[in-house]
Short mmCIF file of C-alpha atoms and ligand atoms in Angstrom, two decimals:
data_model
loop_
_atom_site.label_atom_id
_atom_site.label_comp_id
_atom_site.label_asym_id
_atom_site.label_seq_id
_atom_site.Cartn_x
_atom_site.Cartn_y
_atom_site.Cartn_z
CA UNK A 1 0.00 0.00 0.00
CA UNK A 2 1.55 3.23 -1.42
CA UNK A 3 1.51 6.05 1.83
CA UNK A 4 1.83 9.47 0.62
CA UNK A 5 1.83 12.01 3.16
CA UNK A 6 -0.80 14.90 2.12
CA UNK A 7 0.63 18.56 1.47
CA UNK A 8 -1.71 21.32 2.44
CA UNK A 9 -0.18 24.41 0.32
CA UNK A 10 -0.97 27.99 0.75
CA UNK A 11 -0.45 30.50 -2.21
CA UNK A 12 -0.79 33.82 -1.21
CA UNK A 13 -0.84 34.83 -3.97
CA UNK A 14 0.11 38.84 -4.29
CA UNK A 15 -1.29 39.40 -1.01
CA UNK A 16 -0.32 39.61 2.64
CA UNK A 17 1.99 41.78 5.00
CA UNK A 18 4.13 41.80 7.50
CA UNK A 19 1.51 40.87 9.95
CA UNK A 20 0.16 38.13 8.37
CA UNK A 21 3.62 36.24 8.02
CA UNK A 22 3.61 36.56 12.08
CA UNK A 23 0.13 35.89 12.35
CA UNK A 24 0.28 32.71 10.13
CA UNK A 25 3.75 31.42 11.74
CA UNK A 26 1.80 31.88 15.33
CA UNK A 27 -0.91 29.99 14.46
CA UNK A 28 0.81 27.30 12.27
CA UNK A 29 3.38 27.14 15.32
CA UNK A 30 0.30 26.08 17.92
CA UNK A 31 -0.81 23.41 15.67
CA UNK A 32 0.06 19.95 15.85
CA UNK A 33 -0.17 18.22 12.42
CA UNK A 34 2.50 15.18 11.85
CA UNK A 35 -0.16 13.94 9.59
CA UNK A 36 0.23 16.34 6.58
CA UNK A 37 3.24 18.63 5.25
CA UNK A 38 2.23 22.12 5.92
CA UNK A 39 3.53 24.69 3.24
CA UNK A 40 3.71 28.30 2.78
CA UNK A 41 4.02 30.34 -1.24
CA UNK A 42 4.04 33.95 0.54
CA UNK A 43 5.08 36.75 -2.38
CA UNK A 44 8.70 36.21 -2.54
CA UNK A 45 9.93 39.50 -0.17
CA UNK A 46 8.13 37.36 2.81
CA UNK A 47 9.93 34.17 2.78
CA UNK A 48 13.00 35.86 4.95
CA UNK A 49 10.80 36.96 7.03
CA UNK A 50 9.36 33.78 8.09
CA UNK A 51 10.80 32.38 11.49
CA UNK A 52 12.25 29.17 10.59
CA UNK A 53 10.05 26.71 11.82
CA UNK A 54 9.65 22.49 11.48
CA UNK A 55 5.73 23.24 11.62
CA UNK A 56 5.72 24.32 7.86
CA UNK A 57 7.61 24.86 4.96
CA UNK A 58 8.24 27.84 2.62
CA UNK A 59 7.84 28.02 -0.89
CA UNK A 60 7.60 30.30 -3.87
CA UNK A 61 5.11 31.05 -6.11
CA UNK A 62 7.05 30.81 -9.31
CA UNK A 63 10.86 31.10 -10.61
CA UNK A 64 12.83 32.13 -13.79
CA UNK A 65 13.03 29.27 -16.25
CA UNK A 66 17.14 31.17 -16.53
CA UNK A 67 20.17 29.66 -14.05
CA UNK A 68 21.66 33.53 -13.84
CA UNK A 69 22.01 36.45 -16.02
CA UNK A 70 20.50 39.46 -17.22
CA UNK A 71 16.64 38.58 -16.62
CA UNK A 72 15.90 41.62 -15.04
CA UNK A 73 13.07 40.97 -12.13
CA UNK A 74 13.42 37.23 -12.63
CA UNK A 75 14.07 35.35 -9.24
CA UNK A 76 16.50 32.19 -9.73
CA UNK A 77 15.56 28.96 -8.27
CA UNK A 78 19.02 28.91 -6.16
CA UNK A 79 17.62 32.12 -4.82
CA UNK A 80 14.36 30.97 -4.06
CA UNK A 81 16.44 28.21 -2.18
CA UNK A 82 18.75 30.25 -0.65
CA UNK A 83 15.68 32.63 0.60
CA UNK A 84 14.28 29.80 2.23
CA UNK A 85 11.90 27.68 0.24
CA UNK A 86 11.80 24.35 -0.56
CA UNK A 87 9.23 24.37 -2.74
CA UNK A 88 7.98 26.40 -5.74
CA UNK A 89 4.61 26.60 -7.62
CA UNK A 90 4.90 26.18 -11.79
CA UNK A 91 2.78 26.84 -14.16
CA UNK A 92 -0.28 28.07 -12.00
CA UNK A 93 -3.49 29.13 -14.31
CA UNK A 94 -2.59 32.85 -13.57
CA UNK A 95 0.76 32.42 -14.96
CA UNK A 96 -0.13 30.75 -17.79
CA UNK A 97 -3.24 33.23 -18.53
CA UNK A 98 -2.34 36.52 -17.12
CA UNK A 99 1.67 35.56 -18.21
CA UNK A 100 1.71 33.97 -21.57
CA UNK A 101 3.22 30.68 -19.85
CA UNK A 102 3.27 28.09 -22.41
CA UNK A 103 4.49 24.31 -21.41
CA UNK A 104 7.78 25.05 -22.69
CA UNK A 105 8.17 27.47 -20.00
CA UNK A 106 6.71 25.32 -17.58
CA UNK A 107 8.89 22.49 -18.35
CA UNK A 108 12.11 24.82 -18.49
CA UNK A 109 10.70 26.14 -14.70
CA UNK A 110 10.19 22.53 -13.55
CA UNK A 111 13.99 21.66 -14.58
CA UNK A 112 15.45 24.58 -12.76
CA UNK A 113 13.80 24.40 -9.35
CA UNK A 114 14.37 20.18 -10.04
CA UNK A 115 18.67 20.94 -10.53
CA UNK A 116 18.35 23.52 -7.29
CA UNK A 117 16.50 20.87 -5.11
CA UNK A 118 13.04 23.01 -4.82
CA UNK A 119 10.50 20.61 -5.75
CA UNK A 120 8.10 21.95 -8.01
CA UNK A 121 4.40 22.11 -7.49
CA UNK A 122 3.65 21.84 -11.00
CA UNK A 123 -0.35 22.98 -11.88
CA UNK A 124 -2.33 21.50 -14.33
CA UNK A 125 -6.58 22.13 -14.71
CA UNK A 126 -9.21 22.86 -17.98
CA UNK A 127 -11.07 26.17 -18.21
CA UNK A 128 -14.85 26.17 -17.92
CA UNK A 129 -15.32 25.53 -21.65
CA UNK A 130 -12.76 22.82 -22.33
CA UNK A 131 -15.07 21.17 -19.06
CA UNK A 132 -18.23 21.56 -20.61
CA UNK A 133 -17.35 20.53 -24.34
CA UNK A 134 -15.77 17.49 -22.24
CA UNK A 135 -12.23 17.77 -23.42
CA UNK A 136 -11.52 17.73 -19.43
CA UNK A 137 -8.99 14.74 -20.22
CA UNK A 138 -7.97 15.43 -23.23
CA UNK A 139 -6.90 18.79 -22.24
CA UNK A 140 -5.00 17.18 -19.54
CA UNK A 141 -3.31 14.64 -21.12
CA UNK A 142 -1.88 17.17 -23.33
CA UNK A 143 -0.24 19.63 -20.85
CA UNK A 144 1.06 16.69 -18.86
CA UNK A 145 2.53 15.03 -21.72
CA UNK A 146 4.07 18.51 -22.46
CA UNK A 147 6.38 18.57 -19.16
CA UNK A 148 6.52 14.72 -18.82
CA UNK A 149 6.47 12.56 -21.70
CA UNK A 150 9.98 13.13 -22.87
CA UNK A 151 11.17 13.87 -19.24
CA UNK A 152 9.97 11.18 -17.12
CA UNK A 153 12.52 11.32 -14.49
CA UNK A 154 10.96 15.17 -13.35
CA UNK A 155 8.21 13.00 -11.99
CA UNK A 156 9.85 11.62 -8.60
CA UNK A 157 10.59 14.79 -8.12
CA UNK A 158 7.15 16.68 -8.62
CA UNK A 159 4.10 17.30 -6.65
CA UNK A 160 1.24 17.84 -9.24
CA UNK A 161 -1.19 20.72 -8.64
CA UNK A 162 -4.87 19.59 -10.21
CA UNK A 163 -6.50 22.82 -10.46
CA UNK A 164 -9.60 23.36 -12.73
CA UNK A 165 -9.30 27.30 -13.66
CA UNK A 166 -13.03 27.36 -13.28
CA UNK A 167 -12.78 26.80 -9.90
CA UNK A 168 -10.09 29.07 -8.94
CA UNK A 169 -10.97 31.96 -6.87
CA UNK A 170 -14.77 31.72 -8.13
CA UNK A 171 -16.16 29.89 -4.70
CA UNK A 172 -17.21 27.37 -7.14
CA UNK A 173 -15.51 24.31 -5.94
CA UNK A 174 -15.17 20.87 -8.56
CA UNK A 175 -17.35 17.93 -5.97
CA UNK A 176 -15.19 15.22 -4.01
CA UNK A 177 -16.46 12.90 -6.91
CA UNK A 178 -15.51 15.46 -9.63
CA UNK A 179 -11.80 15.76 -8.26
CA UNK A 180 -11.62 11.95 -7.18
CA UNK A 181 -11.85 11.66 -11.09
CA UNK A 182 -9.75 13.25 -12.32
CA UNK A 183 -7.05 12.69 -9.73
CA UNK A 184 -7.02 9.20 -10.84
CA UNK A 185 -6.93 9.96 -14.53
CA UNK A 186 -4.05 12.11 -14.05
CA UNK A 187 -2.24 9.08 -12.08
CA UNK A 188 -2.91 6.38 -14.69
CA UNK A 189 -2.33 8.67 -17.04
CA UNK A 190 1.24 9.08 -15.69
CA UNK A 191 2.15 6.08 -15.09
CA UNK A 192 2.80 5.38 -18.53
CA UNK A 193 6.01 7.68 -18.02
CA UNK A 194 6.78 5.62 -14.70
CA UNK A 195 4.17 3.30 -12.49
CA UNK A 196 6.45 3.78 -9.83
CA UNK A 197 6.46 7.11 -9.60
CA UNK A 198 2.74 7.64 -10.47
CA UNK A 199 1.84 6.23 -7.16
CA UNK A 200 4.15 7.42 -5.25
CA UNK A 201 3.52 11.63 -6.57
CA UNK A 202 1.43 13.26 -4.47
CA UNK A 203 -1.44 14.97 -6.65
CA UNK A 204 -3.45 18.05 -4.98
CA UNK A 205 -5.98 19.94 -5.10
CA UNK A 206 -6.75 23.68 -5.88
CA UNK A 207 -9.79 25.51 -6.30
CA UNK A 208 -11.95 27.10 -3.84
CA UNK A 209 -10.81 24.90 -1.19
CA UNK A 210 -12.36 25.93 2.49
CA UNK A 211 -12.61 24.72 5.56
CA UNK A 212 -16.03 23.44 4.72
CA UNK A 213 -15.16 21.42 2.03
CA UNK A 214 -11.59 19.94 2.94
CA UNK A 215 -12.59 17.13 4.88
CA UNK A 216 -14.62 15.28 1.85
CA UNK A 217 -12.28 16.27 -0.73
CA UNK A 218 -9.60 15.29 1.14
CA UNK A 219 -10.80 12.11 2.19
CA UNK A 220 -10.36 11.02 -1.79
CA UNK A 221 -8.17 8.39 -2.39
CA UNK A 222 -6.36 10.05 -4.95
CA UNK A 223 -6.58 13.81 -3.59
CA UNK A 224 -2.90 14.01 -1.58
CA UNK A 225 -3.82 17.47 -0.30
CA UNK A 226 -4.96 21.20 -1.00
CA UNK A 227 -3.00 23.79 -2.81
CA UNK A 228 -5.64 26.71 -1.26
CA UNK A 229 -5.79 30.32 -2.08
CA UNK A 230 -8.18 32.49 -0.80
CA UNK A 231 -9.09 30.41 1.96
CA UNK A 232 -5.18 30.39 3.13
CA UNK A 233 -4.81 34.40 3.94
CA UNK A 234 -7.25 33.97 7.16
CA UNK A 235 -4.81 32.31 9.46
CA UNK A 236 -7.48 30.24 11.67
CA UNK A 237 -9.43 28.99 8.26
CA UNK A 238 -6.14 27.94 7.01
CA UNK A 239 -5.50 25.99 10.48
CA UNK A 240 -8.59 24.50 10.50
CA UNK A 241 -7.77 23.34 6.91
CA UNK A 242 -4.41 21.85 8.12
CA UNK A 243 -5.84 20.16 11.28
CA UNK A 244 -8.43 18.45 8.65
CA UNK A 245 -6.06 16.57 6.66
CA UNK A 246 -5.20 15.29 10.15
CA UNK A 247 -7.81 12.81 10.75
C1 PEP B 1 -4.96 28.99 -6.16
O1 PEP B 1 -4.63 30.15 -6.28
O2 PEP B 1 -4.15 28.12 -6.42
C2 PEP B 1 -6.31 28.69 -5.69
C3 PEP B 1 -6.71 27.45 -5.71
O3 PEP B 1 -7.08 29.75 -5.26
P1 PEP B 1 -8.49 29.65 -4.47
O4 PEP B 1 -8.31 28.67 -3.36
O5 PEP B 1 -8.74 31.05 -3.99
O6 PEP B 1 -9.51 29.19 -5.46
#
């Protein structure tokens, strides 16, 4: 039986302060989750000041798909590392919408943050109308094979993001059923690259996740956690979140 331990990721997003870093570090502090890997994506400028802590993680919310050189604004995966995180989110919907990000891109992020030892939360999801003209899967398919056909070893070293963009930030969350579905698509689907790894990469969820809902989506077999948004910048909601993956 394949055990992988849940990740419950928060992406701030461009939002926050100086207050809410201490705010969230108290409150993550008090908890006690062994359960589930607990995981902060403030805006980069935050992650210093986070006090180091074994009750969460830090991560970024994306990187430069460059080593070094003259890229300016661009953040370097070594510099996300060296700021902190251990993680860093690729190819989130906003990036690829609001940023042009094609799967090139996200394949050339996923290899940096892979060769500086961030491992990359790598985000994958159809938009409303690929859902409804049910090209869910197909859609799918294609990005993944994009970053992981020809590249199969990036897999042991990814955690896969499933977020459909329709649900992102809308309150409209995809059912327990829904998500369960697609999940496992995504898994057989990638264990054509690598059965080993397929089971063994944890695959969460994003979109409108609350402390409501958690719990049921969670309980999935093949949901391995949240990747939460909105629902992550009120420190007790985001708790509550975390404790749920415990049970
Ligand atoms: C996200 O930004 O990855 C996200 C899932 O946002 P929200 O939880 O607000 O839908």
């Amino acid at each position: 039986m394949t055990q992988r331990r849940p990740l419950i990721a928060a992406n701030w997003k461009m939002n926050g302060s100086v207050e809410l870093v201490e705010q969230a570090s108290a409150s993550l502090n008090s908890l006690a989750v062994s359960a589930a890997e607990i995981l902060i994506c403030p805006p980069v400028i935050f992650l210093s000041q986070f006090p180091k802590s074994d009750k969460y993680k830090l991560g970024g919310q994306n990187v430069s798909s460059e080593r070094s050189g003259a890229f300016t604004g661009e953040i370097s995966a070594d510099m996300l590392r060296a700021a902190g995180a251990e993680y860093v989110i690729i190819g989130h919907s906003e990036r690829r919408a609001l940023f042009a990000e094609t799967d090139a891109v996200v394949l050339a992020k996923t290899k940096q943050a892979i060769s500086a030892k961030l491992t990359p939360i790598v985000c994958f999801g159809e938009t409303l109308i690929e859902r409804q003209q049910e090209k869910t899967m197909q859609v799918l398919a294609q990005h993944l094979d994009a970053v992981y056909a020809a590249h199969p070893e990036l897999l042991r070293h990814s955690v896969i993001a499933y977020e459909p963009v329709w649900a992102i930030g809308t309150g409209e969350t995809a059912t327990p059923e829904q998500a369960q579905q697609v999940h496992a698509f995504i898994r057989s689907h990638l264990s054509q690259y690598d059965k080993e790894a397929a089971l063994q990469v944890r695959i969460i969820y994003g979109g409108s996740v609350n402390a409501e809902n958690c719990a049921a989506l969670f309980a999935q077999p093949d949901i391995d956690g949240g990747l939460v948004g909105g629902a992550s910048l009120k420190p007790a909601e985001f708790a509550a979140i975390c404790l749920s993956a415990q049970d």
